[in-house]
Short mmCIF file of C-alpha atoms in Angstrom, two decimals:
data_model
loop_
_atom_site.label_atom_id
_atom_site.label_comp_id
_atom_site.label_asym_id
_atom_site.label_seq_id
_atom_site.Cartn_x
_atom_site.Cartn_y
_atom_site.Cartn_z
CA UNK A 1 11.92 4.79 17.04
CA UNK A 2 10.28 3.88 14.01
CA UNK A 3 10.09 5.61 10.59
CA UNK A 4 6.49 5.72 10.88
CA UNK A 5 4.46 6.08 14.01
CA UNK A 6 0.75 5.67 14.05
CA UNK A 7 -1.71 6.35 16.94
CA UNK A 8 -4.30 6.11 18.12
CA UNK A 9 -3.46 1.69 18.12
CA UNK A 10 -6.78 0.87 18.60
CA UNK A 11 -10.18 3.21 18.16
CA UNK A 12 -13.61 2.24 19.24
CA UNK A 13 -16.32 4.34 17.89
CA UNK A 14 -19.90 4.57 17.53
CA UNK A 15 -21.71 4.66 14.34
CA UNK A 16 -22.04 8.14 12.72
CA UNK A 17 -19.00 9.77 14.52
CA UNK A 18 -16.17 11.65 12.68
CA UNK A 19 -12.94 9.50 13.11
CA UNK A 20 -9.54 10.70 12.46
CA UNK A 21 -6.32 8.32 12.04
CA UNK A 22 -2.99 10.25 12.37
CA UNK A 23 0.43 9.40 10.61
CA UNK A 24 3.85 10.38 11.43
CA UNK A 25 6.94 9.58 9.67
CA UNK A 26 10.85 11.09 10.31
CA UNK A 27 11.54 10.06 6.79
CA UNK A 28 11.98 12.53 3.03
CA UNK A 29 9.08 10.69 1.42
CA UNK A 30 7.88 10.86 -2.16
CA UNK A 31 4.31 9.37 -1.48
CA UNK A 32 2.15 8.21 0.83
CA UNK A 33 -0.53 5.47 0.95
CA UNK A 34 -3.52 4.75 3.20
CA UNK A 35 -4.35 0.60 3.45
CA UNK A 36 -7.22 -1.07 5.06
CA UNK A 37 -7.00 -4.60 6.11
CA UNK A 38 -10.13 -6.61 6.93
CA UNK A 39 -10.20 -8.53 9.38
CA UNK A 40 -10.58 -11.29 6.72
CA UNK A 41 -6.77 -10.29 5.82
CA UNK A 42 -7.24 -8.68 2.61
CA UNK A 43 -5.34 -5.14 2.02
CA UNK A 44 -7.26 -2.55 -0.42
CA UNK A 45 -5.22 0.23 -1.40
CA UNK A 46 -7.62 3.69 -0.20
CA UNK A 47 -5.36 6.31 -0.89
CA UNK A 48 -2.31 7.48 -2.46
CA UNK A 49 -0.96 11.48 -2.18
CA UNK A 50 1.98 13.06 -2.22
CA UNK A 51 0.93 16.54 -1.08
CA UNK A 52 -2.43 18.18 -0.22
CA UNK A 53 -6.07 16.58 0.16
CA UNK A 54 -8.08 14.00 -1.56
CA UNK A 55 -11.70 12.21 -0.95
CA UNK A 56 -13.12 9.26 -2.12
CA UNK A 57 -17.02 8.91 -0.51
CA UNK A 58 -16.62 8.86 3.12
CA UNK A 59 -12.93 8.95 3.36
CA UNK A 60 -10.53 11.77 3.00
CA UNK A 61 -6.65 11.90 3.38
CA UNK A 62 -4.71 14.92 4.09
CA UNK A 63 -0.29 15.32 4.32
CA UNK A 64 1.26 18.05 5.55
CA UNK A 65 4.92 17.67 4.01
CA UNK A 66 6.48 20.17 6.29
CA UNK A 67 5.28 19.04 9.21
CA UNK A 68 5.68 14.97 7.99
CA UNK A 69 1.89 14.34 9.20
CA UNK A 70 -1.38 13.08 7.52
CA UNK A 71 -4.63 12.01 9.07
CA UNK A 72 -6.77 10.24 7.33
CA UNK A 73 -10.82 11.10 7.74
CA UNK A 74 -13.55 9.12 8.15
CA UNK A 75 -17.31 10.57 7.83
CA UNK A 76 -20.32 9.18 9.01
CA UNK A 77 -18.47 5.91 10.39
CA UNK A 78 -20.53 2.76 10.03
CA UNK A 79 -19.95 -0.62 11.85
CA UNK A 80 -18.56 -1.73 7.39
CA UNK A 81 -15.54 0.27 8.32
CA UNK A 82 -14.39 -1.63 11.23
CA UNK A 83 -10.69 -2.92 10.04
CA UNK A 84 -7.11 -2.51 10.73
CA UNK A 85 -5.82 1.26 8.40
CA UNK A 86 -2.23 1.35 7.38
CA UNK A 87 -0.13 4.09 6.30
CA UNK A 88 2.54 3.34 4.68
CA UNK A 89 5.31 5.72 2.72
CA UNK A 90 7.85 5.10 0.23
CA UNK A 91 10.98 6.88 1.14
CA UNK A 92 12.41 9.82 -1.59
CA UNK A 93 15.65 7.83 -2.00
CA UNK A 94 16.59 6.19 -5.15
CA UNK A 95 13.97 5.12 -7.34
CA UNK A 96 12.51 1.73 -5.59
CA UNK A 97 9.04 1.94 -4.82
CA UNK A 98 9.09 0.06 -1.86
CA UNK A 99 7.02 0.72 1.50
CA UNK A 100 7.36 1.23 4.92
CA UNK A 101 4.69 0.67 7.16
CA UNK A 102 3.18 2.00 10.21
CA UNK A 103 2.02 -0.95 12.76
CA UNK A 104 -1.68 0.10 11.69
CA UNK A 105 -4.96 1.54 13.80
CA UNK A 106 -7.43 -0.70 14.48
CA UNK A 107 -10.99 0.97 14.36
CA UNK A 108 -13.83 -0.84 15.26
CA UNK A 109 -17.53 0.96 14.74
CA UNK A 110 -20.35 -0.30 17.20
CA UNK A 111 -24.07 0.05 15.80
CA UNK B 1 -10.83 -8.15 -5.94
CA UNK B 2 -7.96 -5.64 -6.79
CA UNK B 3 -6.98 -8.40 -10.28
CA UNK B 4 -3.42 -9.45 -7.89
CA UNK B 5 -4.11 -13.40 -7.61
CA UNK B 6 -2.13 -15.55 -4.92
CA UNK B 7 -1.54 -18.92 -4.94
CA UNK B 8 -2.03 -21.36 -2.66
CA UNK B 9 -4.01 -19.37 0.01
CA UNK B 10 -3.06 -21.25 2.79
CA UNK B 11 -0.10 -23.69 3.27
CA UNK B 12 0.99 -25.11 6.24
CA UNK B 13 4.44 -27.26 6.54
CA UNK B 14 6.67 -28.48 8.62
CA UNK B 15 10.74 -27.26 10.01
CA UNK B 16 13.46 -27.22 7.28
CA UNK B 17 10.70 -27.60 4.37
CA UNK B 18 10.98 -25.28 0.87
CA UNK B 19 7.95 -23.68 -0.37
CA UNK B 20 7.08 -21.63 -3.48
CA UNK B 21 4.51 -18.91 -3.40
CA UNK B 22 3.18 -17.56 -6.74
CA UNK B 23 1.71 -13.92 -7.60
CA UNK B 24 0.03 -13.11 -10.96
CA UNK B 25 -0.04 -9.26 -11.06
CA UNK B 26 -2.66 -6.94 -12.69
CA UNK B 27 -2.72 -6.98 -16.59
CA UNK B 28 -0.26 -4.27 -17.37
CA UNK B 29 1.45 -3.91 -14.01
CA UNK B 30 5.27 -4.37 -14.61
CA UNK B 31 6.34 -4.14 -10.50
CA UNK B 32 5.69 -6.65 -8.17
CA UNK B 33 6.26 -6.19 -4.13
CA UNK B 34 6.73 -8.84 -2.09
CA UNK B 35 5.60 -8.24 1.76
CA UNK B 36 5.84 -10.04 4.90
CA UNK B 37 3.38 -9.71 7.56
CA UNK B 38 3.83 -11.22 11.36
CA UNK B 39 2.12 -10.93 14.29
CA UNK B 40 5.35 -9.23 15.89
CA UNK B 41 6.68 -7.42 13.23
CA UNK B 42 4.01 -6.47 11.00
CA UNK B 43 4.46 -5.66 7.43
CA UNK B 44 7.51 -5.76 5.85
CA UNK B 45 8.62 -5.19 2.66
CA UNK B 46 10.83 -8.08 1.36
CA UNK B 47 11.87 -7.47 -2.21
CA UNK B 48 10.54 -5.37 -5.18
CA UNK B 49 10.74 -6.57 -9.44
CA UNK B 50 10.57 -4.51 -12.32
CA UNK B 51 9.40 -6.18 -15.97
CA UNK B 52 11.91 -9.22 -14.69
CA UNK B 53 14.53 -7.72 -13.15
CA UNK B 54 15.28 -7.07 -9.15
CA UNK B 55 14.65 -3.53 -8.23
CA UNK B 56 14.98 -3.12 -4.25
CA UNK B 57 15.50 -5.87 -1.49
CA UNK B 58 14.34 -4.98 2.25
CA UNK B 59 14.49 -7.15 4.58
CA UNK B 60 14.59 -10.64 2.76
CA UNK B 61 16.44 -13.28 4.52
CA UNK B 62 19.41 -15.18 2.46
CA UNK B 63 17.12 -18.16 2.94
CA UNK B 64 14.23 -16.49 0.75
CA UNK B 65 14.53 -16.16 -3.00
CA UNK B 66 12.06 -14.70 -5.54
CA UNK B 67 12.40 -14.01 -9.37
CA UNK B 68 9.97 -12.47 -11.79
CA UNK B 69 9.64 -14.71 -15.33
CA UNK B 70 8.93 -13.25 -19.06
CA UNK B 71 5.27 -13.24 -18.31
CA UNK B 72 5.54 -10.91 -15.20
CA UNK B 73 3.99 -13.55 -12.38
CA UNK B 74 6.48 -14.35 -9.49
CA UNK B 75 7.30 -16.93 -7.38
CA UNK B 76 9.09 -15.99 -3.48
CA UNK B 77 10.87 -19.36 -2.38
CA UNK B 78 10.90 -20.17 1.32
CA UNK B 79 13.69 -22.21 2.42
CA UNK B 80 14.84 -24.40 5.33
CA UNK B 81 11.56 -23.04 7.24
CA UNK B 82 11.62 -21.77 10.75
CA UNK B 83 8.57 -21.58 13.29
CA UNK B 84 9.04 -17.89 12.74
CA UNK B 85 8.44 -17.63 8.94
CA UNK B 86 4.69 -18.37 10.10
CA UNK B 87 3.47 -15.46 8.14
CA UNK B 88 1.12 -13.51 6.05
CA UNK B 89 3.10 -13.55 2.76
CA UNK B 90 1.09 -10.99 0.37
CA UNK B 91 2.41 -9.79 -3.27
CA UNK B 92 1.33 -6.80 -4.88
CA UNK B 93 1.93 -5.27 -8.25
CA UNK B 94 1.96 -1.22 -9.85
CA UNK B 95 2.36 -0.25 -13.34
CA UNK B 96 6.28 1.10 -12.29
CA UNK B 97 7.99 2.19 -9.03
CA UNK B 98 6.32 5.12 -8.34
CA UNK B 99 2.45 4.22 -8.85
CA UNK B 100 -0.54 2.92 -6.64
CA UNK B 101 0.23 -0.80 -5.02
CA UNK B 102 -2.58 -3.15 -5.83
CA UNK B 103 -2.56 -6.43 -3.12
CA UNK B 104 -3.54 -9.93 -3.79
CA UNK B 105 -5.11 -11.69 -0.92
CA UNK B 106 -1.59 -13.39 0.68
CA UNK B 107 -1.11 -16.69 1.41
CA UNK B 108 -1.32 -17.68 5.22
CA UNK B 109 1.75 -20.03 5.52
CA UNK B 110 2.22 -21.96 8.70
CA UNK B 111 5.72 -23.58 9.63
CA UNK B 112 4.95 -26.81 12.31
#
């Protein structure tokens, strides 16, 4: 099983709707990160929490730490967000920073 | 354009070749992350520097080498190639271990 499990795989969705991307992980974590890869290649960094909620425009990220579960939000889709979202977490041991990913959603928006 | 450059962008070689891959992080940014991504296996995290020193390995074959130099960039080194290093190769850099990773745009290598 892997640390971090992502679903849905793939998303198709039509411009406007609400999407939600949900992360699981069965690791002690001490952050978090949302990715988006373009189809292009390039990886932008979207978010980065360690507990509770935070927005930026039309996206917002949530984690539960209990429950070892954040979604991350997308209003108002438009066919621009069509990519590949990561999550990724770096693990509570030691003091490296390094990641581990989730295999990533692939969410593509149809005018 | 997140300020992580990459160099070369693509680079395609053949079985048993060496190849170095250079990453200039963000002014500032003392970490650098190297990651591996495959169609198979995704990303990977290969091996993490701190202001010159090694900080964490992953999953970095004995093959693969990287250092970080006085001026922060860093160079991975690819050895004796395999069809299966045929990878995204990206680098990315923080200010320490614990902040925001910023990507550079990876370099597509391709092992003939």
């Amino acid at each position: 099983k892997n640390e971090v499990e992502q679903s849905p795989q793939n998303l198709t969705a039509q411009e406007g709707e609400f999407i939600t991307i949900n992360c699981s992980y069965s690791v002690g974590i001490s952050a978090l990160h949302w990715l988006q890869q373009h189809p292009g290649g390039g990886i932008v960094s979207l978010f980065m929490l360690s507990s509770g909620k935070k927005k930026h425009g039309r996206l917002i990220a949530t984690i539960n730490i209990q429950e070892k579960h954040s979604s991350l939000h997308i209003t108002a889709s438009h066919p621009r967000d069509s990519a590949v979202y990561i999550c990724a977490v770096r693990s509570g041991r030691g003091s490296q920073g390094n990641l581990i990913f989730g295999k990533g959603t692939k969410l593509s928006v149809k005018p | 354009d997140s300020g992580v450059t990459q160099t070369p962008k693509h680079l395609i070689t053949a079985t048993g070749q060496r190849v170095t891959l250079r990453c200039s992080p963000r002014s500032g940014d003392l970490s650098v992350y190297w990651y591996q991504q495959s169609l198979d296996q995704g990303l990977q995290f290969l091996i993490q520097y701190y202001n010159g020193e090694e900080r964490a390995k992953g999953n970095i074959l004995e093959r693969f080498s990287a250092q970080q130099f006085p001026d922060l960039h860093s160079e991975l080194n690819l050895s004796s190639l395999e069809l299966g290093d045929s990878a995204l190769y990206f680098c990315a850099s923080g200010r320490g271990s614990y902040n925001e990773q910023f990507f550079g745009p990876g370099t597509r290598l391709t092992v003939l």
